[in-house]
């Protein structure tokens, strides 16, 4: 019998208990043992729920129980999750978590403690929900040198952008729909401003490059400025708008970024819609590998957490090596990245053509019937810092979006 405790009985925590209950026989066959939920920690009571007999309100009950070998943390946020997880690891209990805020802020330290205690700190569900990406980076792809990771890492923003494109909704309407369907939180800031995707790409970059990438150092831009008019222009250019998170090793210089991009119809990420996520990993020898699946949801995420529980059960008192040093990785700024930009301007083409061509050279002008007050243009490829210098001289700019290469 392997006893586990679950910290938090919200959406994911209740999903973990449900998955273990429903799949107990299959899980038992895989580890030749039985997993039992011994305690569930939550401040609330759940009368009549299946968890009521094992519910506790005091964390110390779990910490001081020698029968608990594996702890699942699904509380979210940095505190008290960090304090609880660290105490569990120091007490010799393996921890599995879906908490990307915790992992992004303290992952390297918690991995070190687990390594010193010969136990495990696993976090597959912290990045792609049900998509297996952490484990491949730690095992299947270890023979190759990772050059780049790029993808759609947030299901909420991808759903909103999909609705704006396919249903013609404006941003506020698409966001309300996402909230009503449970795809977006009541306070959606972490999703729509790119912070969630930023923490996820920081985790992936740290694993890919072996040193700690501070999420606060990553240039991050969300989707709240994207308009229904942008979507019409994107369609005119045979593109879709996607919030992309990326990190790259370019000849020993490291870059990371989160921002909306125009993705052409021939690009595989263009067809990733709704709450689905997709992650590209480029290796020096392997080339491109794509991971695709549901990036959120109660049971998909819970399945990823329980998979880590199974891994921990298979490796009791044996650390699964994860290369992630506490040494900080210095990121190079994005100012020298070269790309094209789409720009929207309020006014007429004839009015601004001379100044635009003076600043950007030969621009490609785009006009759609629905935009009666303005027009768009596409710049030739140029560095971000050069774009920023020249765009300041263009009056009445109403928006800009980068092109994915």
XYZ file of C-alpha atoms in Angstrom:
405
model
C 0.000 0.000 0.000
C 1.327 3.432 -0.988
C -0.349 6.293 0.834
C -0.636 9.737 -0.704
C -1.969 13.077 0.500
C -3.556 15.770 -1.658
C -3.078 19.451 -0.807
C -6.125 21.283 -2.137
C -9.534 19.934 -3.135
C -10.444 22.358 -5.881
C -10.908 21.505 -9.543
C -7.621 19.652 -10.031
C -7.491 18.152 -6.535
C -10.943 16.618 -6.866
C -9.912 15.384 -10.310
C -6.855 13.641 -8.858
C -9.000 11.820 -6.297
C -11.508 10.896 -9.013
C -8.832 9.551 -11.382
C -7.256 7.436 -8.621
C -10.658 6.072 -7.576
C -11.793 5.312 -11.118
C -8.515 3.808 -12.331
C -7.240 2.137 -9.170
C -7.044 -1.333 -10.739
C -5.116 -0.149 -13.810
C -2.772 1.951 -11.664
C -2.206 -0.979 -9.307
C -1.200 -3.252 -12.181
C 1.318 -0.692 -13.410
C 3.116 -0.355 -10.080
C 2.308 -3.773 -8.563
C 0.932 -2.011 -5.545
C -2.133 -0.100 -4.384
C -2.301 3.686 -4.112
C -4.591 5.042 -1.438
C -5.572 8.644 -0.746
C -4.939 8.851 3.005
C -5.484 12.594 3.534
C -6.897 15.551 1.618
C -6.123 19.025 2.928
C -8.568 21.882 2.449
C -9.931 24.719 4.569
C -13.479 23.886 3.479
C -15.802 21.049 4.457
C -17.407 18.784 1.854
C -20.348 17.040 3.548
C -21.450 13.962 1.670
C -18.464 14.038 -0.697
C -16.279 10.966 -1.192
C -13.388 12.908 0.351
C -15.133 13.582 3.666
C -13.647 10.583 5.567
C -10.057 11.609 4.742
C -10.455 15.394 4.867
C -8.119 17.327 7.196
C -7.735 21.047 7.859
C -4.275 20.996 9.430
C -1.227 20.554 7.182
C 0.816 19.177 10.084
C -1.368 16.067 10.108
C 0.066 15.211 6.689
C 3.602 16.392 7.410
C 3.850 14.311 10.574
C 2.216 11.171 9.202
C 5.000 8.635 8.501
C 2.612 6.567 6.376
C 2.317 9.301 3.724
C 5.029 8.748 1.102
C 3.823 10.964 -1.755
C 2.165 14.383 -1.567
C 0.180 15.978 -4.401
C 0.157 19.789 -4.337
C -2.646 21.356 -6.371
C -3.368 24.449 -4.298
C -1.983 26.946 -6.811
C -0.057 30.117 -6.073
C 3.365 30.413 -4.486
C 2.357 30.543 -0.828
C 1.562 28.549 1.224
C 2.312 25.962 -1.484
C 6.070 26.632 -1.420
C 6.301 26.325 2.367
C 4.231 23.126 2.414
C 6.085 21.486 -0.482
C 9.517 22.318 0.902
C 8.583 20.897 4.307
C 7.285 17.709 2.702
C 10.477 17.222 0.695
C 12.663 17.863 3.734
C 10.579 15.271 5.586
C 11.377 12.693 2.899
C 8.057 12.742 1.053
C 8.030 12.958 -2.762
C 5.880 15.730 -4.222
C 3.902 15.942 -7.481
C 2.431 19.291 -8.516
C 0.568 21.075 -11.304
C 1.483 24.498 -9.901
C 3.373 26.425 -12.611
C 3.789 29.496 -10.363
C 5.554 27.409 -7.745
C 7.741 25.555 -10.246
C 8.738 28.711 -12.138
C 9.679 30.499 -8.906
C 11.343 27.681 -6.933
C 11.732 24.664 -9.219
C 15.530 24.415 -9.115
C 15.673 24.634 -5.316
C 12.942 22.038 -4.810
C 14.606 19.680 -7.293
C 17.882 20.036 -5.391
C 16.210 19.157 -2.079
C 14.529 16.133 -3.661
C 17.866 15.012 -5.100
C 19.579 15.377 -1.708
C 16.804 13.353 -0.031
C 16.799 10.730 -2.812
C 13.115 11.338 -3.489
C 11.283 13.162 -6.275
C 9.733 16.501 -7.146
C 7.688 16.015 -10.338
C 5.661 18.607 -12.239
C 4.538 17.262 -15.616
C 1.126 18.951 -15.350
C 2.596 22.404 -14.687
C 3.159 23.269 -18.358
C 0.887 21.541 -20.869
C -1.944 20.049 -18.854
C -2.377 16.605 -20.358
C 0.422 17.085 -22.916
C 3.549 15.110 -21.962
C 6.448 17.536 -22.390
C 8.469 17.578 -19.143
C 9.157 13.854 -19.229
C 10.328 13.864 -22.892
C 12.698 16.747 -22.151
C 14.137 14.724 -19.266
C 14.405 11.410 -21.096
C 13.560 10.990 -24.780
C 15.316 14.168 -25.928
C 18.360 14.116 -23.658
C 20.704 12.858 -26.399
C 20.078 15.996 -28.451
C 20.904 19.665 -27.898
C 17.711 21.705 -27.668
C 17.870 24.782 -29.875
C 14.343 26.113 -29.581
C 10.975 25.559 -27.939
C 7.953 27.393 -29.265
C 4.259 26.907 -28.877
C 0.761 27.740 -27.735
C 0.891 27.209 -23.979
C -2.352 28.769 -22.751
C -5.744 27.293 -23.590
C -7.732 30.307 -22.378
C -6.099 32.769 -24.755
C -6.184 30.281 -27.609
C -9.936 29.808 -27.087
C -10.504 33.585 -27.057
C -8.463 34.133 -30.220
C -10.228 31.216 -31.923
C -13.638 32.684 -31.113
C -12.591 36.110 -32.348
C -11.442 34.537 -35.604
C -14.116 31.920 -36.304
C -17.174 33.549 -34.706
C -16.287 37.189 -35.346
C -16.544 38.055 -31.650
C -14.788 41.034 -30.120
C -12.327 40.447 -27.309
C -14.696 41.209 -24.424
C -17.415 38.898 -25.759
C -14.984 36.040 -26.347
C -13.577 36.476 -22.838
C -17.066 36.369 -21.277
C -17.820 33.181 -23.202
C -14.576 31.637 -21.953
C -15.482 32.531 -18.364
C -19.012 31.131 -18.684
C -17.625 27.845 -20.047
C -15.039 27.596 -17.265
C -12.066 28.149 -19.585
C -11.145 31.480 -17.965
C -10.945 32.577 -14.341
C -13.098 35.334 -12.904
C -9.889 37.378 -12.820
C -8.329 36.421 -16.170
C -5.277 38.688 -15.971
C -2.705 35.894 -15.684
C -3.991 34.341 -18.905
C -4.848 37.299 -21.127
C -1.749 39.324 -20.224
C 0.549 36.384 -20.969
C 1.816 35.745 -17.424
C 0.683 32.105 -17.384
C 2.432 31.342 -20.683
C 5.497 33.240 -19.443
C 5.882 31.002 -16.389
C 5.433 27.893 -18.527
C 8.091 28.870 -21.063
C 10.421 29.769 -18.177
C 10.044 26.199 -16.879
C 10.652 24.670 -20.314
C 13.642 26.922 -20.976
C 15.180 26.033 -17.608
C 14.838 22.326 -18.377
C 16.020 22.651 -21.978
C 19.083 24.744 -21.170
C 19.850 23.361 -17.704
C 19.977 26.661 -15.810
C 17.304 28.779 -14.158
C 15.408 31.167 -16.408
C 13.733 33.867 -14.331
C 10.243 34.418 -15.704
C 10.477 38.091 -14.715
C 13.270 38.502 -17.292
C 11.092 37.305 -20.188
C 9.512 39.920 -22.454
C 5.774 39.302 -22.102
C 2.858 40.754 -24.022
C -0.734 39.528 -23.797
C -3.737 39.552 -26.117
C -5.934 42.233 -24.518
C -5.005 44.739 -27.254
C -6.000 42.385 -30.089
C -9.196 43.554 -31.823
C -11.812 42.086 -34.114
C -10.371 44.314 -36.853
C -6.956 42.664 -36.378
C -8.635 39.331 -37.056
C -10.100 40.595 -40.325
C -6.695 41.783 -41.471
C -5.177 38.445 -40.424
C -7.731 36.608 -42.557
C -6.928 38.887 -45.486
C -3.264 37.871 -45.128
C -4.158 34.157 -44.789
C -2.981 34.138 -41.168
C -4.323 33.606 -37.677
C -3.332 35.404 -34.489
C -1.822 33.126 -31.834
C -0.218 33.857 -28.478
C 3.179 32.197 -28.805
C 5.717 31.505 -26.083
C 9.253 30.718 -27.176
C 12.808 30.234 -26.010
C 15.886 29.799 -28.168
C 19.568 28.998 -27.984
C 21.172 30.862 -30.910
C 24.939 30.279 -30.922
C 25.181 30.480 -27.161
C 22.854 33.453 -26.775
C 19.538 32.734 -25.126
C 16.241 34.397 -25.944
C 12.726 34.068 -24.549
C 9.490 35.841 -25.378
C 5.697 35.714 -25.050
C 3.588 37.748 -27.485
C 0.797 37.530 -30.094
C 2.021 36.590 -33.571
C 0.506 36.318 -37.031
C 0.902 32.682 -38.043
C 0.547 31.702 -41.703
C -1.924 29.024 -42.805
C 0.888 26.637 -43.798
C 2.331 26.653 -40.272
C 1.200 23.708 -38.080
C 0.411 26.038 -35.170
C -2.139 27.881 -37.310
C -4.566 24.966 -37.013
C -4.346 24.641 -33.207
C -7.720 25.965 -32.045
C -9.921 26.194 -28.961
C -8.409 25.201 -25.641
C -5.812 22.963 -27.280
C -2.094 23.587 -26.878
C 0.849 22.643 -29.075
C 4.569 22.730 -28.370
C 7.399 22.541 -30.915
C 10.826 21.362 -29.780
C 13.735 21.804 -32.195
C 16.863 19.735 -31.629
C 20.259 20.130 -33.266
C 20.095 16.590 -34.677
C 16.440 15.634 -34.278
C 14.864 18.619 -35.996
C 11.274 19.484 -35.104
C 9.059 17.460 -32.792
C 5.516 18.610 -31.981
C 3.484 17.814 -28.860
C -0.262 18.464 -29.109
C -3.250 17.983 -26.838
C -5.624 19.452 -24.313
C -3.771 22.093 -22.349
C -6.219 22.417 -19.479
C -9.289 20.878 -17.879
C -10.003 18.996 -14.695
C -9.472 15.385 -15.734
C -6.741 15.858 -18.395
C -4.614 17.802 -15.910
C -5.437 15.387 -13.103
C -4.309 12.467 -15.283
C -0.932 14.165 -15.776
C -0.599 14.649 -12.005
C -1.512 11.014 -11.301
C 1.034 9.899 -13.917
C 3.657 11.666 -11.792
C 2.284 9.885 -8.717
C 2.731 6.573 -10.544
C 6.298 7.558 -11.486
C 7.024 8.477 -7.879
C 5.574 5.170 -6.685
C 7.813 3.308 -9.108
C 10.839 5.208 -7.795
C 10.365 5.259 -4.033
C 13.685 6.196 -2.415
C 15.201 6.688 -5.892
C 15.641 10.120 -7.448
C 14.685 10.610 -11.102
C 17.415 12.905 -12.351
C 16.313 16.288 -13.700
C 18.955 18.708 -14.975
C 17.987 22.162 -13.751
C 20.694 24.136 -11.975
C 20.014 26.984 -9.559
C 22.569 29.013 -11.530
C 20.771 31.784 -13.391
C 20.753 31.782 -17.191
C 21.268 35.245 -18.671
C 18.759 36.113 -21.377
C 19.691 38.327 -24.312
C 17.137 41.042 -25.037
C 14.799 40.745 -27.992
C 15.878 44.049 -29.528
C 18.049 42.381 -32.182
C 15.481 39.766 -33.249
C 14.638 40.273 -36.923
C 11.043 39.872 -38.126
C 8.262 41.524 -40.109
C 5.538 43.561 -38.423
C 1.931 44.248 -39.315
C 0.867 47.788 -38.383
C -2.586 49.391 -38.362
C -2.931 53.149 -38.878
C -5.946 55.444 -38.577
C -6.099 57.571 -41.714
C -5.690 57.087 -45.473
C -2.883 55.368 -47.365
C -2.321 58.458 -49.518
C -1.912 60.557 -46.397
C 0.793 58.397 -44.839
C 2.485 56.549 -47.711
C 5.440 58.925 -47.983
C 6.326 58.892 -44.286
C 5.864 55.107 -44.015
C 8.074 54.414 -47.043
C 10.647 56.865 -45.696
C 10.807 55.044 -42.352
C 10.448 51.434 -43.498
C 11.405 51.296 -47.138
C 9.027 49.481 -49.435
C 6.036 48.525 -47.285
C 3.160 46.262 -48.330
C -0.157 48.090 -47.932
C -3.373 46.271 -47.018
C -6.919 47.587 -47.021
C -10.131 45.836 -45.949
C -13.664 47.119 -46.447
C -14.542 46.739 -42.778
C -11.842 49.205 -41.684
C -13.300 52.436 -43.051
C -11.175 54.653 -40.832
C -7.753 53.204 -41.529
C -5.466 50.747 -43.286
C -2.647 48.340 -42.559
C 0.860 47.780 -43.809
C 3.531 45.098 -43.468
C 7.149 46.085 -42.921
C 10.120 44.367 -44.511
C 12.174 42.254 -42.051
C 13.946 44.404 -39.493
C 15.250 44.249 -35.926
C 12.866 44.970 -33.070
C 14.898 47.974 -31.927
C 14.896 49.390 -35.444
C 11.126 48.934 -35.693
C 10.647 50.694 -32.353
C 12.753 53.650 -33.517
C 10.923 54.082 -36.820
C 7.368 53.464 -35.659
C 7.622 56.455 -33.323
C 7.653 58.683 -36.423
C 4.369 57.269 -37.766
C 1.354 59.164 -36.356
C -1.968 57.542 -35.411
C -0.728 53.965 -35.112
C -3.622 51.928 -33.701
C -1.930 48.532 -33.356
C 0.890 46.210 -34.375
C 1.465 42.466 -34.407
C 4.617 40.527 -35.158
C 4.836 37.876 -37.868
C 5.967 34.368 -36.975
C 8.944 33.512 -39.205
